[in-house]
CSV table of C-alpha atoms in Angstrom, one decimal:
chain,number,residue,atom,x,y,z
A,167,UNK,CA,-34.7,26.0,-22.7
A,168,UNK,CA,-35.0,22.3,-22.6
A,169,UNK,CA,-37.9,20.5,-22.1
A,170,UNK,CA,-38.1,17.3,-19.9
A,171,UNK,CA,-41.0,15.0,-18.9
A,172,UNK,CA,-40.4,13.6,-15.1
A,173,UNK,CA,-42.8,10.8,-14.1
A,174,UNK,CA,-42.2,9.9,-10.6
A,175,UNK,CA,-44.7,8.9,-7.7
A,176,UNK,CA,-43.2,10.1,-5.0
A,177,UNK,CA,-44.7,13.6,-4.4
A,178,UNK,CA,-41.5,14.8,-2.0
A,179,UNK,CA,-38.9,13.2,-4.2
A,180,UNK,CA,-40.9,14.6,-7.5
A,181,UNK,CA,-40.9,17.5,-6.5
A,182,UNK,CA,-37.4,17.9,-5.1
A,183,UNK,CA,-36.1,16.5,-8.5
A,184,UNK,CA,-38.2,19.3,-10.5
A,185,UNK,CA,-36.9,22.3,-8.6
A,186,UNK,CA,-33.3,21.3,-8.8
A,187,UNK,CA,-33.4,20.7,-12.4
A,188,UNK,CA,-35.2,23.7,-12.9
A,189,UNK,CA,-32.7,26.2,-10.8
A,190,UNK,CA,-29.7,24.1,-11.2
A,191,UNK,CA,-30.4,22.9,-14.6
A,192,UNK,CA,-32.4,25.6,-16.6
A,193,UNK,CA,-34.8,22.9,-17.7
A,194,UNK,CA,-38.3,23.5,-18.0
A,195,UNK,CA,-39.9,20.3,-16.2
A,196,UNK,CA,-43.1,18.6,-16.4
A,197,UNK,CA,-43.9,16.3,-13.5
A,198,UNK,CA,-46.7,13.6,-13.5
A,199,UNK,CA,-47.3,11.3,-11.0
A,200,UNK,CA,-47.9,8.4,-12.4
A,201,UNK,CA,-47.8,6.7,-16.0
A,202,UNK,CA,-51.2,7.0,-17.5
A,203,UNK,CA,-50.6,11.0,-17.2
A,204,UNK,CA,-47.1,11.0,-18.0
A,205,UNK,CA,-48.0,9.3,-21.5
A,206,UNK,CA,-51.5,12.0,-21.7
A,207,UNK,CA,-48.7,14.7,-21.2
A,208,UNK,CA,-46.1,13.4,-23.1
A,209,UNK,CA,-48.6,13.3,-26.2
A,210,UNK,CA,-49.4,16.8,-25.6
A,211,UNK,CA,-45.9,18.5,-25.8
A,212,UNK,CA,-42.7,17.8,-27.4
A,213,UNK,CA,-39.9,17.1,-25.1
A,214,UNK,CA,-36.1,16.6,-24.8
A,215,UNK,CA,-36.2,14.1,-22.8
A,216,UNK,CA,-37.8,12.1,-20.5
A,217,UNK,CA,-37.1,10.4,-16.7
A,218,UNK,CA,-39.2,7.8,-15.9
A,219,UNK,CA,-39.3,6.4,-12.6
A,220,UNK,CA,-39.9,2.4,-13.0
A,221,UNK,CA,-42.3,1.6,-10.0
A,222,UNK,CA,-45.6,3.1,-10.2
A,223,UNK,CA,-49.0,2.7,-10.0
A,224,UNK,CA,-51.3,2.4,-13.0
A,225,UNK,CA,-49.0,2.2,-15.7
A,226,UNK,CA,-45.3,1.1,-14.5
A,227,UNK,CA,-42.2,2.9,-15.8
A,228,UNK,CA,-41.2,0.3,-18.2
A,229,UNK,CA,-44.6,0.3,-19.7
A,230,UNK,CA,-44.7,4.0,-20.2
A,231,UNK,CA,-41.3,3.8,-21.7
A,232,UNK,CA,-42.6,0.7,-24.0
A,233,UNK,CA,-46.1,3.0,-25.6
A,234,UNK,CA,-43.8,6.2,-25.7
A,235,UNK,CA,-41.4,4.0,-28.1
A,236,UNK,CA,-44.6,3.5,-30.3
A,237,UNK,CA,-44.9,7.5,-30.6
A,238,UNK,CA,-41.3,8.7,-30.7
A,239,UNK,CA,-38.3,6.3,-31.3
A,240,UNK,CA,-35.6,9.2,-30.3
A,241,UNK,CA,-36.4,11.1,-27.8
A,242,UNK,CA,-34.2,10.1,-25.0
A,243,UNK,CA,-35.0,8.1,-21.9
A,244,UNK,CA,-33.7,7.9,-18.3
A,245,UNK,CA,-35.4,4.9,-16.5
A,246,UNK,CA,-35.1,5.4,-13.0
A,247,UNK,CA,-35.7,2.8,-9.9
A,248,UNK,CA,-34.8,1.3,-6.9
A,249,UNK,CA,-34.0,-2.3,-8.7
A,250,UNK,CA,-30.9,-2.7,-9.6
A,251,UNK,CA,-30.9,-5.8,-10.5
A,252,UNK,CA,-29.2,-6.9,-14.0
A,253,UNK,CA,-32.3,-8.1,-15.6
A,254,UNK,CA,-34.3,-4.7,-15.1
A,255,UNK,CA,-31.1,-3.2,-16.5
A,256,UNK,CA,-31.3,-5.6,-19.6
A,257,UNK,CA,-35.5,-4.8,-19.7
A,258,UNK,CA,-34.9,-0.5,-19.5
A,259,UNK,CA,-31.9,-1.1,-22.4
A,260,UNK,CA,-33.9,-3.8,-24.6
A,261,UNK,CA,-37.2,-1.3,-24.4
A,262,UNK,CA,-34.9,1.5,-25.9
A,263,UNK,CA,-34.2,3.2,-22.7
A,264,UNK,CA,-30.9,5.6,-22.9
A,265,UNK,CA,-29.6,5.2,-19.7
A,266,UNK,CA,-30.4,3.8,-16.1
A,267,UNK,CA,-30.6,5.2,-12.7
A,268,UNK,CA,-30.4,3.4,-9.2
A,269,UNK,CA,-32.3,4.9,-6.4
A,270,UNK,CA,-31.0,6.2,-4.0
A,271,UNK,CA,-29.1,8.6,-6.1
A,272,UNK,CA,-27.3,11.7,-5.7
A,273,UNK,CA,-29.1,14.8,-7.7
A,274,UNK,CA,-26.1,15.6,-9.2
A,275,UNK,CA,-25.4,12.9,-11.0
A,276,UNK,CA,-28.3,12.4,-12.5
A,277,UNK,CA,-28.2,16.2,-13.7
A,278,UNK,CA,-24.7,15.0,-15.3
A,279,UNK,CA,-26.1,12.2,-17.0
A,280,UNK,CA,-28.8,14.6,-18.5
A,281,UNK,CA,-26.3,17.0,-20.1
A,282,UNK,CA,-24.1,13.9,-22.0
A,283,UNK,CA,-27.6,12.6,-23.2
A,284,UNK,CA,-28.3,16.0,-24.5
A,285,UNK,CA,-24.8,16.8,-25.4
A,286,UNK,CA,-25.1,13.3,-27.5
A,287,UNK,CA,-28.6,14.0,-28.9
A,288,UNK,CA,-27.6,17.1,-30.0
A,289,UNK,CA,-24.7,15.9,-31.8
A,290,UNK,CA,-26.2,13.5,-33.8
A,291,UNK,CA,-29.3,15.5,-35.0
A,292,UNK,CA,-26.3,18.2,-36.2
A,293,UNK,CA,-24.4,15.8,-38.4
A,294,UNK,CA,-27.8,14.6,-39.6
A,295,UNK,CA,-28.6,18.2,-40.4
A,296,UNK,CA,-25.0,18.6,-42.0
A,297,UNK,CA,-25.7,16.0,-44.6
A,298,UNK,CA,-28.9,17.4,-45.6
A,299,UNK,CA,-29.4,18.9,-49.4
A,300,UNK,CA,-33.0,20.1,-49.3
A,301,UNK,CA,-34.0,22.5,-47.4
A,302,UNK,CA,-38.0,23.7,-47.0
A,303,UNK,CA,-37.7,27.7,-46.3
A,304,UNK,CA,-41.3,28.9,-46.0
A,305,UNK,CA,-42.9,28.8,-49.7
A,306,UNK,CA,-39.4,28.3,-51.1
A,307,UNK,CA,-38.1,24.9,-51.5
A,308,UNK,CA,-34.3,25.0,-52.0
A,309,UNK,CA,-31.9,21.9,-53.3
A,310,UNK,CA,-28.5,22.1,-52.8
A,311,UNK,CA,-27.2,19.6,-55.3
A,312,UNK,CA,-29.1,21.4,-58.2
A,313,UNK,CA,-27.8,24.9,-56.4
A,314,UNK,CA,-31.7,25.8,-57.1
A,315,UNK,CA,-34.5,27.7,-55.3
A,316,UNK,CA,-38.2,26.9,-56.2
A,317,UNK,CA,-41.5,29.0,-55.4
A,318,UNK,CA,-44.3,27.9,-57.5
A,319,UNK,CA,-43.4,27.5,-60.9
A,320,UNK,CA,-40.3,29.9,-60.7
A,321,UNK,CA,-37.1,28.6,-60.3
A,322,UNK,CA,-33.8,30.6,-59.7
A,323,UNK,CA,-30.1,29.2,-60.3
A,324,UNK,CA,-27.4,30.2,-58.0
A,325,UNK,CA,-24.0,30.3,-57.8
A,326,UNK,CA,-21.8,27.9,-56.0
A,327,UNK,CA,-20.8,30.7,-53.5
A,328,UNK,CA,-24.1,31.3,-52.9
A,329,UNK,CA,-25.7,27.8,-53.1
A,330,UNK,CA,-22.9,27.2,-49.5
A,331,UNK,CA,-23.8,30.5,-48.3
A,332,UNK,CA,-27.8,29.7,-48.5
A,333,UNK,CA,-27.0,25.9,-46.8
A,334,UNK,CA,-25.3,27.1,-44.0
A,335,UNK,CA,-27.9,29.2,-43.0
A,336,UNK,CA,-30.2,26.9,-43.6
A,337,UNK,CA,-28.5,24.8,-41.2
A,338,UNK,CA,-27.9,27.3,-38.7
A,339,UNK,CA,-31.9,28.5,-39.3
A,340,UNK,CA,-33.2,30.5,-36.4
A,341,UNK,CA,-29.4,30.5,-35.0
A,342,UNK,CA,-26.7,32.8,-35.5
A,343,UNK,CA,-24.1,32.0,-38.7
A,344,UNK,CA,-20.9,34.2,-37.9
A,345,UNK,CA,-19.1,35.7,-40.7
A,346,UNK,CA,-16.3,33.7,-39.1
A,347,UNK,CA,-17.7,30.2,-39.8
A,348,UNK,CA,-18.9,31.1,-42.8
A,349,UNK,CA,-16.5,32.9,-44.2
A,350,UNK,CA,-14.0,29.7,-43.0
A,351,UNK,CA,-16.1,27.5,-44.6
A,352,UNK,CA,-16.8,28.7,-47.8
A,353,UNK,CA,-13.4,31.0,-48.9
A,354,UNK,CA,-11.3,29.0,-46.5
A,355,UNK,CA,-10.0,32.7,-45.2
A,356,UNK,CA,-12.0,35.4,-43.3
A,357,UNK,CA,-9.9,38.6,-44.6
A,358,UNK,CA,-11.5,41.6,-45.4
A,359,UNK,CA,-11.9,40.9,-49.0
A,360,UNK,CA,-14.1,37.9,-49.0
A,361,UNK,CA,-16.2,39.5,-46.4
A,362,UNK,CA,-17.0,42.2,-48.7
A,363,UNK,CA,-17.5,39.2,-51.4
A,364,UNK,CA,-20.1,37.6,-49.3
A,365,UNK,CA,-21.9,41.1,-48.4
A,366,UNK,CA,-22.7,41.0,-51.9
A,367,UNK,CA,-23.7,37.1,-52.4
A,368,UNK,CA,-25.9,37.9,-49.4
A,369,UNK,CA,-27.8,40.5,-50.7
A,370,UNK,CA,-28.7,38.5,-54.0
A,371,UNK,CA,-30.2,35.7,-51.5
A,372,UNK,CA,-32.3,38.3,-50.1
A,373,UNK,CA,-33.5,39.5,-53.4
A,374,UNK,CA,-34.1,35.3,-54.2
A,375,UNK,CA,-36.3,35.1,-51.2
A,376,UNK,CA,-38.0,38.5,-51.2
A,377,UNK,CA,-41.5,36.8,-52.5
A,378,UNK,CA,-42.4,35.4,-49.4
A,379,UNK,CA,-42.4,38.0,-46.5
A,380,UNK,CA,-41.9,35.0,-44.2
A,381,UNK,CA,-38.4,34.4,-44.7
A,382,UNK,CA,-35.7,36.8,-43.7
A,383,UNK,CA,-32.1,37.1,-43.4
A,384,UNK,CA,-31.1,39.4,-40.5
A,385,UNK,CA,-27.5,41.0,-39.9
A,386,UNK,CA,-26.7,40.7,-36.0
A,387,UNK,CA,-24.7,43.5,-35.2
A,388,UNK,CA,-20.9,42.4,-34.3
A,389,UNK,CA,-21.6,38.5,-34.7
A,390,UNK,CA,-22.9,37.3,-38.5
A,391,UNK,CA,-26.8,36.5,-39.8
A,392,UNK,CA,-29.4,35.0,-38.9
A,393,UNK,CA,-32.3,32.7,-41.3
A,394,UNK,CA,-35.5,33.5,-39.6
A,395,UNK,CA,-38.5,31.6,-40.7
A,396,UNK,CA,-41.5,32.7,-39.4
């Protein structure tokens, strides 16, 4: 479930906005009322993203948005506020806002411009993951260009095969791989063969990682694997 941050002074219209997202949404939402404890609450949990309404008292939206910067240069922000003039516009873009909301607004649209942002941010931190070679699996450390996994002083080569097979789970960790998209990825052909091929490569990256209890490769039933790092 996604986690968002809504700083608005308006109790009724707070609160209206919270319950929609929640039911409508499936967001788990955080409401402060103004923006001295939106910023004590923001550096308390980690959040998706964040609405911040522009007039309030104490610390003004842009403000808020400004010290969060300071903290966290990704997390997305929605800069909400009856001023739609184009130099608040300009101030909630040049402060590193995401997008802009006019008030009155309907609900709905601001739940759609919450799913592209998210859609978007989720996007980009994939293809970042995608490029990544090294990979920090419990006490393992595990480096795709050398095809090696380290634990201490020991070091263990793999095989290409495997050295793909152990990346994609790596960048699927805690989320199910299918034998589908691995299979696809890897032999380019998900027939019965090489999915008897990678049963095998599997099972050698379980005995690679067996030394810390921590880390786990999972079959789930009818669908693929799953890296679990607890």
């Amino acid at each position: 479930m996604k986690k968002i941050l809504l700083v608005e002074d308006d109790p009724n219209l707070g609160l209206l906005l919270q319950d929609y997202l929640q039911l409508k949404g499936k967001f788990d939402v955080i409401l402060c009322k103004d923006g001295e404890e939106g910023l004590r609450t923001f550096t308390k949990h980690t959040f998706d993203l964040l609405i911040l309404d522009v007039m309030m008292p104490k610390k003004d939206g842009f403000t808020l948005g400004k010290d969060i910067r300071k903290i966290n240069a990704h997390v997305p922000i929605i800069f909400a506020t009856a001023k739609g003039m184009i130099e608040d516009k300009t101030m909630a873009f040049n402060l590193g806002g995401d997008d802009y909301i006019t008030k009155p607004f309907r609900i709905e649209e601001l739940l759609l411009r919450i799913n592209a942002l998210l859609k978007r941010t989720s996007n980009s931190e994939k293809h970042e993951e995608e490029k990544q070679t090294r990979f920090k699996l419990g006490h393992y450390t595990f480096d795709y260009t050398s095809q090696i996994i380290t634990i201490g002083e020991a070091q263990q080569k793999l095989s290409t095969k495997e050295a793909e097979l152990l990346r994609l789970l790596c960048i699927r960790k805690n989320e199910v791989l299918t034998r589908e998209e691995a299979l696809l990825n890897i032999w380019h052909d998900d027939n019965y063969f090489n999915g008897r091929s990678m049963d095998v490569f599997l099972s050698k990256i379980r005995k690679y990682l067996k030394d810390d209890p921590s880390v786990e490769i999972i079959n789930v039933h009818g669908r693929g694997y799953k890296l679990l790092i607890n």
